[in-house]
């Protein structure tokens, strides 16, 4: 037994601990709320800066942007609708399997009841009193009575089980009908989304053809590449100015410690080398292009926070992830963006899908790694397969 003084000290210590714990939780909540408010303010400021970029684009480029943004949104919606469709289909199949099992059970119970009826007919459908009066031997009388009672109980149980099976089947039918209706609606919605997607793809091709026809020579092409690169550099600078560098959680390994060990955003052989000339010009590649099938997953190479998820001239639908310590990774030319600005992502998490946005002809991802705003060779960071 604890003394009164020891017991008082224990209660006092426990009370202080609980107060400190509650205070710490409240403090964490206030800190998280403050961080969220800061992030929202930073994102709003970044969007304001980027709106100036858009006003400087040509009408054709803005039309292309709108088409590709619409395509990306539709692809994301189609992905969600398809997942719903698959879920409804799976649920419907499970219900139909249950109904099939119950119907098999129903047939078996029908056979058992029919057998009971035949047995009753064979004993002449005798009443209980008649069965008793016809027995002279007490032992035979006892056995006949027990058999008769067992027969009636078994028949009653089988009839009750049969009724339960019918009830369960009747309950399943509305659920099956509802799932069937949901499936039909999801299919109709998916068809509408595909039609809208085809229309936007046609608009994209028309805008792209007009842009390409407006580039009459190599000089104009290089001018466009320079403009695209300048816009990316301005974006990186704007991100660094507005989005505060994230704090690395204590249980995460810093980006710098994983040099040569990071995964690639997807499997595939790059179509260019980092630092090589672009089309025989003085411009150099600051990242690499990895061709892949449209719709394939693009995965984050490391944990971090999405600081940009939007369309950018020359790079199409682009995601930029801040990994802390002034490290960033960039993923361009996406078909659809699956994460928004401010989202936290984990290494290996799908963040976008492969496409050809930004006016590209070939499907793939444009991938960069940057430190303090300067491009770094991804091959030095990502492990060889």
mmCIF file of C-alpha atoms in Angstrom:
data_model
loop_
_atom_site.group_PDB
_atom_site.id
_atom_site.type_symbol
_atom_site.label_atom_id
_atom_site.label_comp_id
_atom_site.label_asym_id
_atom_site.label_seq_id
_atom_site.Cartn_x
_atom_site.Cartn_y
_atom_site.Cartn_z
ATOM 1 C CA UNK A 1 0.000 0.000 0.000
ATOM 2 C CA UNK A 2 1.216 3.514 -0.801
ATOM 3 C CA UNK A 3 1.389 6.060 1.963
ATOM 4 C CA UNK A 4 -0.953 9.049 1.762
ATOM 5 C CA UNK A 5 1.913 11.357 0.819
ATOM 6 C CA UNK A 6 3.212 8.966 -1.859
ATOM 7 C CA UNK A 7 -0.295 8.520 -3.257
ATOM 8 C CA UNK A 8 -0.776 12.310 -3.378
ATOM 9 C CA UNK A 9 2.571 12.745 -5.188
ATOM 10 C CA UNK A 10 1.619 10.039 -7.715
ATOM 11 C CA UNK A 11 -1.756 11.701 -8.428
ATOM 12 C CA UNK A 12 -0.109 15.105 -8.693
ATOM 13 C CA UNK A 13 2.538 13.788 -11.123
ATOM 14 C CA UNK A 14 -0.112 12.074 -13.234
ATOM 15 C CA UNK A 15 -2.190 15.258 -13.317
ATOM 16 C CA UNK A 16 0.816 17.318 -14.422
ATOM 17 C CA UNK A 17 1.639 14.731 -17.140
ATOM 18 C CA UNK A 18 -1.902 14.802 -18.481
ATOM 19 C CA UNK A 19 -1.893 18.597 -18.530
ATOM 20 C CA UNK A 20 1.425 18.689 -20.357
ATOM 21 C CA UNK A 21 0.198 16.077 -22.853
ATOM 22 C CA UNK A 22 -2.988 18.041 -23.522
ATOM 23 C CA UNK A 23 -0.985 21.250 -23.880
ATOM 24 C CA UNK A 24 1.432 19.553 -26.303
ATOM 25 C CA UNK A 25 -1.442 18.212 -28.414
ATOM 26 C CA UNK A 26 -3.086 21.650 -28.503
ATOM 27 C CA UNK A 27 0.276 23.193 -29.396
ATOM 28 C CA UNK A 28 0.741 20.660 -32.243
ATOM 29 C CA UNK A 29 -2.759 21.396 -33.500
ATOM 30 C CA UNK A 30 -2.057 25.151 -33.514
ATOM 31 C CA UNK A 31 1.271 24.557 -35.288
ATOM 32 C CA UNK A 32 -0.369 22.350 -37.961
ATOM 33 C CA UNK A 33 -3.105 24.940 -38.482
ATOM 34 C CA UNK A 34 -0.513 27.706 -38.805
ATOM 35 C CA UNK A 35 1.496 25.639 -41.321
ATOM 36 C CA UNK A 36 -1.649 24.983 -43.352
ATOM 37 C CA UNK A 37 -2.547 28.671 -43.376
ATOM 38 C CA UNK A 38 0.994 29.545 -44.431
ATOM 39 C CA UNK A 39 0.884 26.968 -47.227
ATOM 40 C CA UNK A 40 -2.456 28.270 -48.509
ATOM 41 C CA UNK A 41 -1.056 31.802 -48.483
ATOM 42 C CA UNK A 42 2.080 30.680 -50.339
ATOM 43 C CA UNK A 43 0.090 28.748 -52.957
ATOM 44 C CA UNK A 44 -2.202 31.751 -53.530
ATOM 45 C CA UNK A 45 0.844 33.990 -54.002
ATOM 46 C CA UNK A 46 2.413 31.497 -56.406
ATOM 47 C CA UNK A 47 -0.776 31.295 -58.474
ATOM 48 C CA UNK A 48 -0.826 35.096 -58.673
ATOM 49 C CA UNK A 49 2.713 35.085 -60.051
ATOM 50 C CA UNK A 50 1.915 32.337 -62.528
ATOM 51 C CA UNK A 51 -1.148 34.149 -63.826
ATOM 52 C CA UNK A 52 1.300 36.705 -65.219
ATOM 53 C CA UNK A 53 2.984 33.941 -67.199
ATOM 54 C CA UNK A 54 -0.286 32.932 -68.805
ATOM 55 C CA UNK A 55 -1.061 36.470 -69.932
ATOM 56 C CA UNK A 56 2.238 36.490 -71.842
ATOM 57 C CA UNK A 57 1.415 33.367 -73.821
ATOM 58 C CA UNK A 58 -0.040 33.531 -77.287
ATOM 59 C CA UNK A 59 -3.682 32.769 -77.930
ATOM 60 C CA UNK A 60 -2.706 29.465 -79.587
ATOM 61 C CA UNK A 61 -0.665 28.421 -76.568
ATOM 62 C CA UNK A 62 -3.508 29.265 -74.201
ATOM 63 C CA UNK A 63 -5.893 27.242 -76.372
ATOM 64 C CA UNK A 64 -3.468 24.301 -76.263
ATOM 65 C CA UNK A 65 -3.166 24.677 -72.509
ATOM 66 C CA UNK A 66 -6.927 24.635 -72.036
ATOM 67 C CA UNK A 67 -7.303 21.528 -74.220
ATOM 68 C CA UNK A 68 -4.554 19.642 -72.388
ATOM 69 C CA UNK A 69 -5.828 20.684 -68.951
ATOM 70 C CA UNK A 70 -9.312 19.489 -69.933
ATOM 71 C CA UNK A 71 -7.835 16.213 -71.192
ATOM 72 C CA UNK A 72 -5.953 15.763 -67.914
ATOM 73 C CA UNK A 73 -9.059 16.402 -65.821
ATOM 74 C CA UNK A 74 -11.125 14.042 -67.959
ATOM 75 C CA UNK A 75 -8.460 11.332 -67.722
ATOM 76 C CA UNK A 76 -8.472 11.676 -63.937
ATOM 77 C CA UNK A 77 -12.262 11.475 -63.858
ATOM 78 C CA UNK A 78 -12.249 8.487 -66.203
ATOM 79 C CA UNK A 79 -9.762 6.790 -63.895
ATOM 80 C CA UNK A 80 -12.081 7.364 -60.907
ATOM 81 C CA UNK A 81 -15.168 6.270 -62.856
ATOM 82 C CA UNK A 82 -13.387 3.120 -64.016
ATOM 83 C CA UNK A 83 -12.430 2.322 -60.415
ATOM 84 C CA UNK A 84 -16.080 2.794 -59.401
ATOM 85 C CA UNK A 85 -17.133 0.598 -62.315
ATOM 86 C CA UNK A 86 -14.715 -2.144 -61.264
ATOM 87 C CA UNK A 87 -15.925 -1.906 -57.658
ATOM 88 C CA UNK A 88 -19.593 -2.128 -58.645
ATOM 89 C CA UNK A 89 -18.836 -5.034 -60.985
ATOM 90 C CA UNK A 90 -17.024 -6.911 -58.218
ATOM 91 C CA UNK A 91 -19.864 -6.284 -55.749
ATOM 92 C CA UNK A 92 -22.427 -7.442 -58.325
ATOM 93 C CA UNK A 93 -20.492 -10.648 -58.984
ATOM 94 C CA UNK A 94 -20.350 -11.364 -55.237
ATOM 95 C CA UNK A 95 -24.117 -10.857 -54.912
ATOM 96 C CA UNK A 96 -24.772 -13.065 -57.924
ATOM 97 C CA UNK A 97 -22.525 -15.770 -56.447
ATOM 98 C CA UNK A 98 -24.491 -15.584 -53.185
ATOM 99 C CA UNK A 99 -27.751 -15.883 -55.104
ATOM 100 C CA UNK A 100 -26.423 -18.869 -57.042
ATOM 101 C CA UNK A 101 -25.370 -20.569 -53.794
ATOM 102 C CA UNK A 102 -28.771 -19.887 -52.225
ATOM 103 C CA UNK A 103 -30.585 -21.205 -55.275
ATOM 104 C CA UNK A 104 -28.509 -24.383 -55.080
ATOM 105 C CA UNK A 105 -29.399 -24.619 -51.402
ATOM 106 C CA UNK A 106 -33.041 -24.045 -52.307
ATOM 107 C CA UNK A 107 -33.029 -26.946 -54.816
ATOM 108 C CA UNK A 108 -31.440 -29.247 -52.242
ATOM 109 C CA UNK A 109 -34.045 -28.288 -49.638
ATOM 110 C CA UNK A 110 -36.830 -28.872 -52.158
ATOM 111 C CA UNK A 111 -35.517 -32.391 -52.767
ATOM 112 C CA UNK A 112 -35.389 -33.068 -49.035
ATOM 113 C CA UNK A 113 -38.973 -31.876 -48.553
ATOM 114 C CA UNK A 114 -40.098 -33.981 -51.518
ATOM 115 C CA UNK A 115 -38.425 -36.988 -49.893
ATOM 116 C CA UNK A 116 -40.286 -36.232 -46.664
ATOM 117 C CA UNK A 117 -43.570 -36.101 -48.565
ATOM 118 C CA UNK A 118 -42.833 -39.445 -50.215
ATOM 119 C CA UNK A 119 -41.994 -40.950 -46.829
ATOM 120 C CA UNK A 120 -45.245 -39.626 -45.400
ATOM 121 C CA UNK A 121 -47.144 -41.175 -48.301
ATOM 122 C CA UNK A 122 -45.427 -44.550 -47.804
ATOM 123 C CA UNK A 123 -46.577 -44.786 -44.194
ATOM 124 C CA UNK A 124 -50.057 -44.044 -45.389
ATOM 125 C CA UNK A 125 -50.194 -40.527 -43.983
ATOM 126 C CA UNK A 126 -51.386 -42.125 -40.761
ATOM 127 C CA UNK A 127 -52.461 -39.942 -37.941
ATOM 128 C CA UNK A 128 -50.576 -40.164 -34.678
ATOM 129 C CA UNK A 129 -53.473 -41.783 -32.788
ATOM 130 C CA UNK A 130 -53.819 -44.504 -35.417
ATOM 131 C CA UNK A 131 -50.124 -45.268 -35.214
ATOM 132 C CA UNK A 132 -50.415 -45.675 -31.435
ATOM 133 C CA UNK A 133 -53.492 -47.950 -31.589
ATOM 134 C CA UNK A 134 -51.934 -50.290 -34.146
ATOM 135 C CA UNK A 135 -48.944 -51.099 -31.915
ATOM 136 C CA UNK A 136 -49.263 -54.074 -29.508
ATOM 137 C CA UNK A 137 -45.629 -54.341 -28.410
ATOM 138 C CA UNK A 138 -44.672 -51.495 -25.995
ATOM 139 C CA UNK A 139 -41.140 -51.333 -27.451
ATOM 140 C CA UNK A 140 -42.494 -51.073 -30.989
ATOM 141 C CA UNK A 141 -44.957 -48.491 -29.761
ATOM 142 C CA UNK A 142 -42.144 -46.393 -28.245
ATOM 143 C CA UNK A 143 -40.037 -46.631 -31.402
ATOM 144 C CA UNK A 144 -42.970 -45.717 -33.626
ATOM 145 C CA UNK A 145 -43.791 -42.705 -31.480
ATOM 146 C CA UNK A 146 -40.175 -41.507 -31.485
ATOM 147 C CA UNK A 147 -39.916 -41.989 -35.260
ATOM 148 C CA UNK A 148 -43.157 -40.120 -35.836
ATOM 149 C CA UNK A 149 -42.025 -37.192 -33.685
ATOM 150 C CA UNK A 150 -38.596 -37.110 -35.358
ATOM 151 C CA UNK A 151 -40.202 -37.193 -38.775
ATOM 152 C CA UNK A 152 -42.461 -34.228 -37.969
ATOM 153 C CA UNK A 153 -39.624 -32.192 -36.409
ATOM 154 C CA UNK A 154 -37.320 -32.843 -39.351
ATOM 155 C CA UNK A 155 -40.003 -31.863 -41.810
ATOM 156 C CA UNK A 156 -40.779 -28.661 -39.887
ATOM 157 C CA UNK A 157 -37.072 -27.739 -39.734
ATOM 158 C CA UNK A 158 -36.651 -28.330 -43.456
ATOM 159 C CA UNK A 159 -39.696 -26.242 -44.294
ATOM 160 C CA UNK A 160 -38.438 -23.424 -42.029
ATOM 161 C CA UNK A 161 -34.964 -23.566 -43.598
ATOM 162 C CA UNK A 162 -36.544 -23.493 -47.042
ATOM 163 C CA UNK A 163 -38.580 -20.418 -46.075
ATOM 164 C CA UNK A 164 -35.405 -18.696 -44.786
ATOM 165 C CA UNK A 165 -33.619 -19.414 -48.052
ATOM 166 C CA UNK A 166 -36.489 -17.914 -50.047
ATOM 167 C CA UNK A 167 -36.405 -14.827 -47.789
ATOM 168 C CA UNK A 168 -32.651 -14.403 -48.295
ATOM 169 C CA UNK A 169 -32.998 -14.717 -52.056
ATOM 170 C CA UNK A 170 -35.766 -12.106 -52.029
ATOM 171 C CA UNK A 171 -33.527 -9.764 -50.034
ATOM 172 C CA UNK A 172 -30.680 -10.226 -52.515
ATOM 173 C CA UNK A 173 -32.745 -9.382 -55.580
ATOM 174 C CA UNK A 174 -33.149 -5.616 -54.829
ATOM 175 C CA UNK A 175 -29.449 -5.345 -53.958
ATOM 176 C CA UNK A 176 -28.522 -7.012 -57.239
ATOM 177 C CA UNK A 177 -30.871 -4.703 -59.136
ATOM 178 C CA UNK A 178 -29.357 -1.636 -57.422
ATOM 179 C CA UNK A 179 -25.807 -2.728 -58.262
ATOM 180 C CA UNK A 180 -26.882 -3.397 -61.848
ATOM 181 C CA UNK A 181 -28.379 0.102 -62.099
ATOM 182 C CA UNK A 182 -25.216 1.645 -60.591
ATOM 183 C CA UNK A 183 -23.146 -0.262 -63.113
ATOM 184 C CA UNK A 184 -25.237 0.981 -66.021
ATOM 185 C CA UNK A 185 -24.981 4.588 -64.806
ATOM 186 C CA UNK A 186 -21.202 4.300 -64.389
ATOM 187 C CA UNK A 187 -20.892 2.853 -67.908
ATOM 188 C CA UNK A 188 -23.010 5.679 -69.351
ATOM 189 C CA UNK A 189 -20.929 8.276 -67.492
ATOM 190 C CA UNK A 190 -17.724 6.662 -68.713
ATOM 191 C CA UNK A 191 -18.975 6.763 -72.294
ATOM 192 C CA UNK A 192 -19.819 10.480 -71.988
ATOM 193 C CA UNK A 193 -16.376 11.202 -70.529
ATOM 194 C CA UNK A 194 -14.701 9.331 -73.372
ATOM 195 C CA UNK A 195 -16.687 11.346 -75.921
ATOM 196 C CA UNK A 196 -15.666 14.604 -74.232
ATOM 197 C CA UNK A 197 -12.093 13.355 -74.170
ATOM 198 C CA UNK A 198 -12.121 12.675 -77.923
ATOM 199 C CA UNK A 199 -13.472 16.172 -78.547
ATOM 200 C CA UNK A 200 -10.727 17.774 -76.445
ATOM 201 C CA UNK A 201 -8.064 15.657 -78.124
ATOM 202 C CA UNK A 202 -9.299 16.912 -81.491
ATOM 203 C CA UNK A 203 -9.058 20.500 -80.215
ATOM 204 C CA UNK A 204 -5.531 19.785 -78.978
ATOM 205 C CA UNK A 205 -4.406 18.405 -82.315
ATOM 206 C CA UNK A 206 -5.818 21.422 -84.129
ATOM 207 C CA UNK A 207 -4.104 23.871 -81.743
ATOM 208 C CA UNK A 208 -0.824 21.962 -81.967
ATOM 209 C CA UNK A 209 -0.957 21.923 -85.766
ATOM 210 C CA UNK A 210 -1.481 25.690 -85.817
ATOM 211 C CA UNK A 211 1.422 26.253 -83.420
ATOM 212 C CA UNK A 212 3.729 24.033 -85.479
ATOM 213 C CA UNK A 213 2.732 25.748 -88.708
ATOM 214 C CA UNK A 214 3.536 29.120 -87.148
ATOM 215 C CA UNK A 215 7.141 27.983 -86.534
ATOM 216 C CA UNK A 216 8.588 28.543 -89.963
ATOM 217 C CA UNK A 217 12.291 27.900 -89.398
ATOM 218 C CA UNK A 218 14.941 26.569 -87.006
ATOM 219 C CA UNK A 219 15.516 29.986 -85.492
ATOM 220 C CA UNK A 220 11.887 30.280 -84.443
ATOM 221 C CA UNK A 221 12.012 26.746 -83.041
ATOM 222 C CA UNK A 222 15.046 27.613 -80.903
ATOM 223 C CA UNK A 223 13.344 30.807 -79.804
ATOM 224 C CA UNK A 224 10.375 28.760 -78.597
ATOM 225 C CA UNK A 225 12.649 26.313 -76.734
ATOM 226 C CA UNK A 226 14.364 29.258 -75.047
ATOM 227 C CA UNK A 227 11.009 30.718 -74.067
ATOM 228 C CA UNK A 228 9.906 27.372 -72.645
ATOM 229 C CA UNK A 229 13.103 27.045 -70.616
ATOM 230 C CA UNK A 230 12.833 30.629 -69.374
ATOM 231 C CA UNK A 231 9.301 29.996 -68.189
ATOM 232 C CA UNK A 232 10.456 26.916 -66.270
ATOM 233 C CA UNK A 233 13.284 28.881 -64.671
ATOM 234 C CA UNK A 234 10.866 31.615 -63.657
ATOM 235 C CA UNK A 235 8.561 28.994 -62.202
ATOM 236 C CA UNK A 236 11.392 27.428 -60.157
ATOM 237 C CA UNK A 237 12.380 30.878 -58.926
ATOM 238 C CA UNK A 238 8.775 31.716 -58.031
ATOM 239 C CA UNK A 239 8.421 28.424 -56.142
ATOM 240 C CA UNK A 240 11.618 29.095 -54.193
ATOM 241 C CA UNK A 241 10.455 32.608 -53.357
ATOM 242 C CA UNK A 242 6.954 31.717 -52.250
ATOM 243 C CA UNK A 243 6.859 28.106 -51.043
ATOM 244 C CA UNK A 244 8.801 27.710 -47.807
ATOM 245 C CA UNK A 245 11.346 24.875 -47.855
ATOM 246 C CA UNK A 246 9.766 21.883 -46.114
ATOM 247 C CA UNK A 247 10.995 20.471 -42.835
ATOM 248 C CA UNK A 248 12.120 16.861 -43.051
ATOM 249 C CA UNK A 249 10.413 14.553 -40.518
ATOM 250 C CA UNK A 250 12.945 12.990 -38.158
ATOM 251 C CA UNK A 251 12.237 9.429 -39.343
ATOM 252 C CA UNK A 252 12.897 10.221 -43.037
ATOM 253 C CA UNK A 253 16.274 9.947 -44.708
ATOM 254 C CA UNK A 254 17.471 13.219 -46.263
ATOM 255 C CA UNK A 255 17.499 13.351 -50.059
ATOM 256 C CA UNK A 256 21.262 13.935 -50.210
ATOM 257 C CA UNK A 257 21.989 10.664 -48.386
ATOM 258 C CA UNK A 258 20.288 8.635 -51.116
ATOM 259 C CA UNK A 259 22.458 9.683 -54.045
ATOM 260 C CA UNK A 260 22.715 6.735 -56.435
ATOM 261 C CA UNK A 261 20.027 4.810 -54.540
ATOM 262 C CA UNK A 262 16.789 6.565 -55.542
ATOM 263 C CA UNK A 263 14.269 4.780 -57.801
ATOM 264 C CA UNK A 264 13.397 6.073 -61.267
ATOM 265 C CA UNK A 265 9.915 7.530 -61.727
ATOM 266 C CA UNK A 266 9.175 4.618 -64.092
ATOM 267 C CA UNK A 267 10.980 1.819 -65.892
ATOM 268 C CA UNK A 268 12.387 2.580 -69.328
ATOM 269 C CA UNK A 269 15.419 3.695 -71.285
ATOM 270 C CA UNK A 270 15.952 7.479 -71.623
ATOM 271 C CA UNK A 271 15.846 8.858 -75.162
ATOM 272 C CA UNK A 272 18.477 11.529 -74.421
ATOM 273 C CA UNK A 273 21.464 12.163 -72.187
ATOM 274 C CA UNK A 274 21.640 14.842 -69.525
ATOM 275 C CA UNK A 275 23.672 17.825 -70.762
ATOM 276 C CA UNK A 276 23.611 16.763 -74.419
ATOM 277 C CA UNK A 277 22.731 19.234 -77.192
ATOM 278 C CA UNK A 278 19.061 19.679 -78.082
ATOM 279 C CA UNK A 279 18.584 19.223 -81.809
ATOM 280 C CA UNK A 280 22.123 20.318 -82.665
ATOM 281 C CA UNK A 281 21.621 23.688 -80.984
ATOM 282 C CA UNK A 282 23.512 25.399 -78.193
ATOM 283 C CA UNK A 283 20.754 24.469 -75.781
ATOM 284 C CA UNK A 284 21.498 21.543 -73.456
ATOM 285 C CA UNK A 285 19.156 19.032 -71.910
ATOM 286 C CA UNK A 286 18.623 19.789 -68.216
ATOM 287 C CA UNK A 287 16.733 16.557 -67.663
ATOM 288 C CA UNK A 288 15.907 13.316 -69.425
ATOM 289 C CA UNK A 289 12.951 12.006 -71.408
ATOM 290 C CA UNK A 290 11.746 8.462 -70.737
ATOM 291 C CA UNK A 291 9.317 7.139 -73.383
ATOM 292 C CA UNK A 292 6.461 4.984 -72.075
ATOM 293 C CA UNK A 293 2.950 3.840 -72.839
ATOM 294 C CA UNK A 294 0.199 6.436 -72.369
ATOM 295 C CA UNK A 295 -1.598 6.064 -69.058
ATOM 296 C CA UNK A 296 1.306 4.336 -67.286
ATOM 297 C CA UNK A 297 2.055 5.410 -63.727
ATOM 298 C CA UNK A 298 4.611 8.088 -62.846
ATOM 299 C CA UNK A 299 5.900 7.636 -59.289
ATOM 300 C CA UNK A 300 7.565 10.008 -56.855
ATOM 301 C CA UNK A 301 11.242 9.161 -56.376
ATOM 302 C CA UNK A 302 11.260 10.315 -52.729
ATOM 303 C CA UNK A 303 8.919 11.644 -50.065
ATOM 304 C CA UNK A 304 8.104 15.346 -50.142
ATOM 305 C CA UNK A 305 5.433 17.962 -50.766
ATOM 306 C CA UNK A 306 3.919 18.895 -54.112
ATOM 307 C CA UNK A 307 4.710 22.571 -54.721
ATOM 308 C CA UNK A 308 3.396 22.777 -58.280
ATOM 309 C CA UNK A 309 0.728 20.756 -60.088
ATOM 310 C CA UNK A 310 -0.463 22.520 -63.229
ATOM 311 C CA UNK A 311 0.235 23.154 -66.910
ATOM 312 C CA UNK A 312 3.411 24.928 -68.015
ATOM 313 C CA UNK A 313 4.337 25.945 -71.538
ATOM 314 C CA UNK A 314 6.688 23.445 -73.170
ATOM 315 C CA UNK A 315 6.305 20.946 -70.306
ATOM 316 C CA UNK A 316 2.558 20.395 -70.306
ATOM 317 C CA UNK A 317 0.987 18.998 -67.159
ATOM 318 C CA UNK A 318 3.843 19.246 -64.680
ATOM 319 C CA UNK A 319 4.368 18.187 -61.069
ATOM 320 C CA UNK A 320 7.193 19.541 -58.914
ATOM 321 C CA UNK A 321 7.983 17.958 -55.536
ATOM 322 C CA UNK A 322 10.039 19.690 -52.844
ATOM 323 C CA UNK A 323 12.122 17.097 -50.939
ATOM 324 C CA UNK A 324 13.687 19.501 -48.456
ATOM 325 C CA UNK A 325 17.255 20.809 -48.185
ATOM 326 C CA UNK A 326 16.726 22.680 -51.502
ATOM 327 C CA UNK A 327 16.154 19.465 -53.509
ATOM 328 C CA UNK A 328 13.316 19.168 -56.017
ATOM 329 C CA UNK A 329 12.183 16.672 -58.635
ATOM 330 C CA UNK A 330 10.151 17.579 -61.758
ATOM 331 C CA UNK A 331 7.844 15.375 -63.856
ATOM 332 C CA UNK A 332 6.506 16.816 -67.122
ATOM 333 C CA UNK A 333 4.342 15.963 -70.173
ATOM 334 C CA UNK A 334 1.823 14.064 -68.025
ATOM 335 C CA UNK A 335 -1.528 12.885 -69.288
ATOM 336 C CA UNK A 336 -3.190 13.546 -65.934
ATOM 337 C CA UNK A 337 -2.099 14.874 -62.540
ATOM 338 C CA UNK A 338 -3.172 12.800 -59.525
ATOM 339 C CA UNK A 339 -1.831 15.046 -56.759
ATOM 340 C CA UNK A 340 -2.449 18.719 -56.044
ATOM 341 C CA UNK A 341 -0.259 21.547 -54.774
ATOM 342 C CA UNK A 342 0.252 21.133 -51.032
ATOM 343 C CA UNK A 343 -0.175 17.342 -51.010
ATOM 344 C CA UNK A 344 2.410 15.222 -49.216
ATOM 345 C CA UNK A 345 3.616 12.190 -51.164
ATOM 346 C CA UNK A 346 5.670 9.120 -50.303
ATOM 347 C CA UNK A 347 8.448 7.458 -52.270
ATOM 348 C CA UNK A 348 6.939 5.175 -54.918
ATOM 349 C CA UNK A 349 3.508 6.816 -54.766
ATOM 350 C CA UNK A 350 1.756 7.346 -58.122
ATOM 351 C CA UNK A 351 1.517 11.101 -58.738
ATOM 352 C CA UNK A 352 0.615 11.319 -62.445
ATOM 353 C CA UNK A 353 0.144 9.282 -65.621
ATOM 354 C CA UNK A 354 2.199 9.164 -68.800
ATOM 355 C CA UNK A 355 1.091 11.408 -71.663
ATOM 356 C CA UNK A 356 2.311 13.837 -74.304
ATOM 357 C CA UNK A 357 1.064 17.187 -73.001
ATOM 358 C CA UNK A 358 3.036 20.323 -73.721
ATOM 359 C CA UNK A 359 2.758 19.784 -77.457
ATOM 360 C CA UNK A 360 4.721 16.510 -77.588
ATOM 361 C CA UNK A 361 4.190 13.856 -80.232
ATOM 362 C CA UNK A 362 5.630 10.945 -78.249
ATOM 363 C CA UNK A 363 4.277 9.702 -74.906
ATOM 364 C CA UNK A 364 6.691 9.784 -71.992
ATOM 365 C CA UNK A 365 7.847 11.715 -68.942
ATOM 366 C CA UNK A 366 10.324 14.570 -68.775
ATOM 367 C CA UNK A 367 12.270 14.168 -65.523
ATOM 368 C CA UNK A 368 14.580 16.580 -63.718
ATOM 369 C CA UNK A 369 16.325 16.739 -60.349
ATOM 370 C CA UNK A 370 17.355 20.154 -59.040
ATOM 371 C CA UNK A 371 19.401 21.372 -56.102
ATOM 372 C CA UNK A 372 19.186 25.030 -55.133
ATOM 373 C CA UNK A 373 17.429 25.632 -58.443
ATOM 374 C CA UNK A 374 20.220 24.098 -60.580
ATOM 375 C CA UNK A 375 19.696 20.939 -62.680
ATOM 376 C CA UNK A 376 21.567 17.791 -61.624
ATOM 377 C CA UNK A 377 22.089 14.621 -63.647
ATOM 378 C CA UNK A 378 19.313 12.152 -62.652
ATOM 379 C CA UNK A 379 21.595 9.229 -63.555
ATOM 380 C CA UNK A 380 23.820 10.178 -60.602
ATOM 381 C CA UNK A 381 20.874 10.008 -58.212
ATOM 382 C CA UNK A 382 18.742 7.118 -59.433
ATOM 383 C CA UNK A 383 19.984 3.561 -59.163
ATOM 384 C CA UNK A 384 20.712 1.530 -62.269
ATOM 385 C CA UNK A 385 18.286 -1.326 -62.925
#
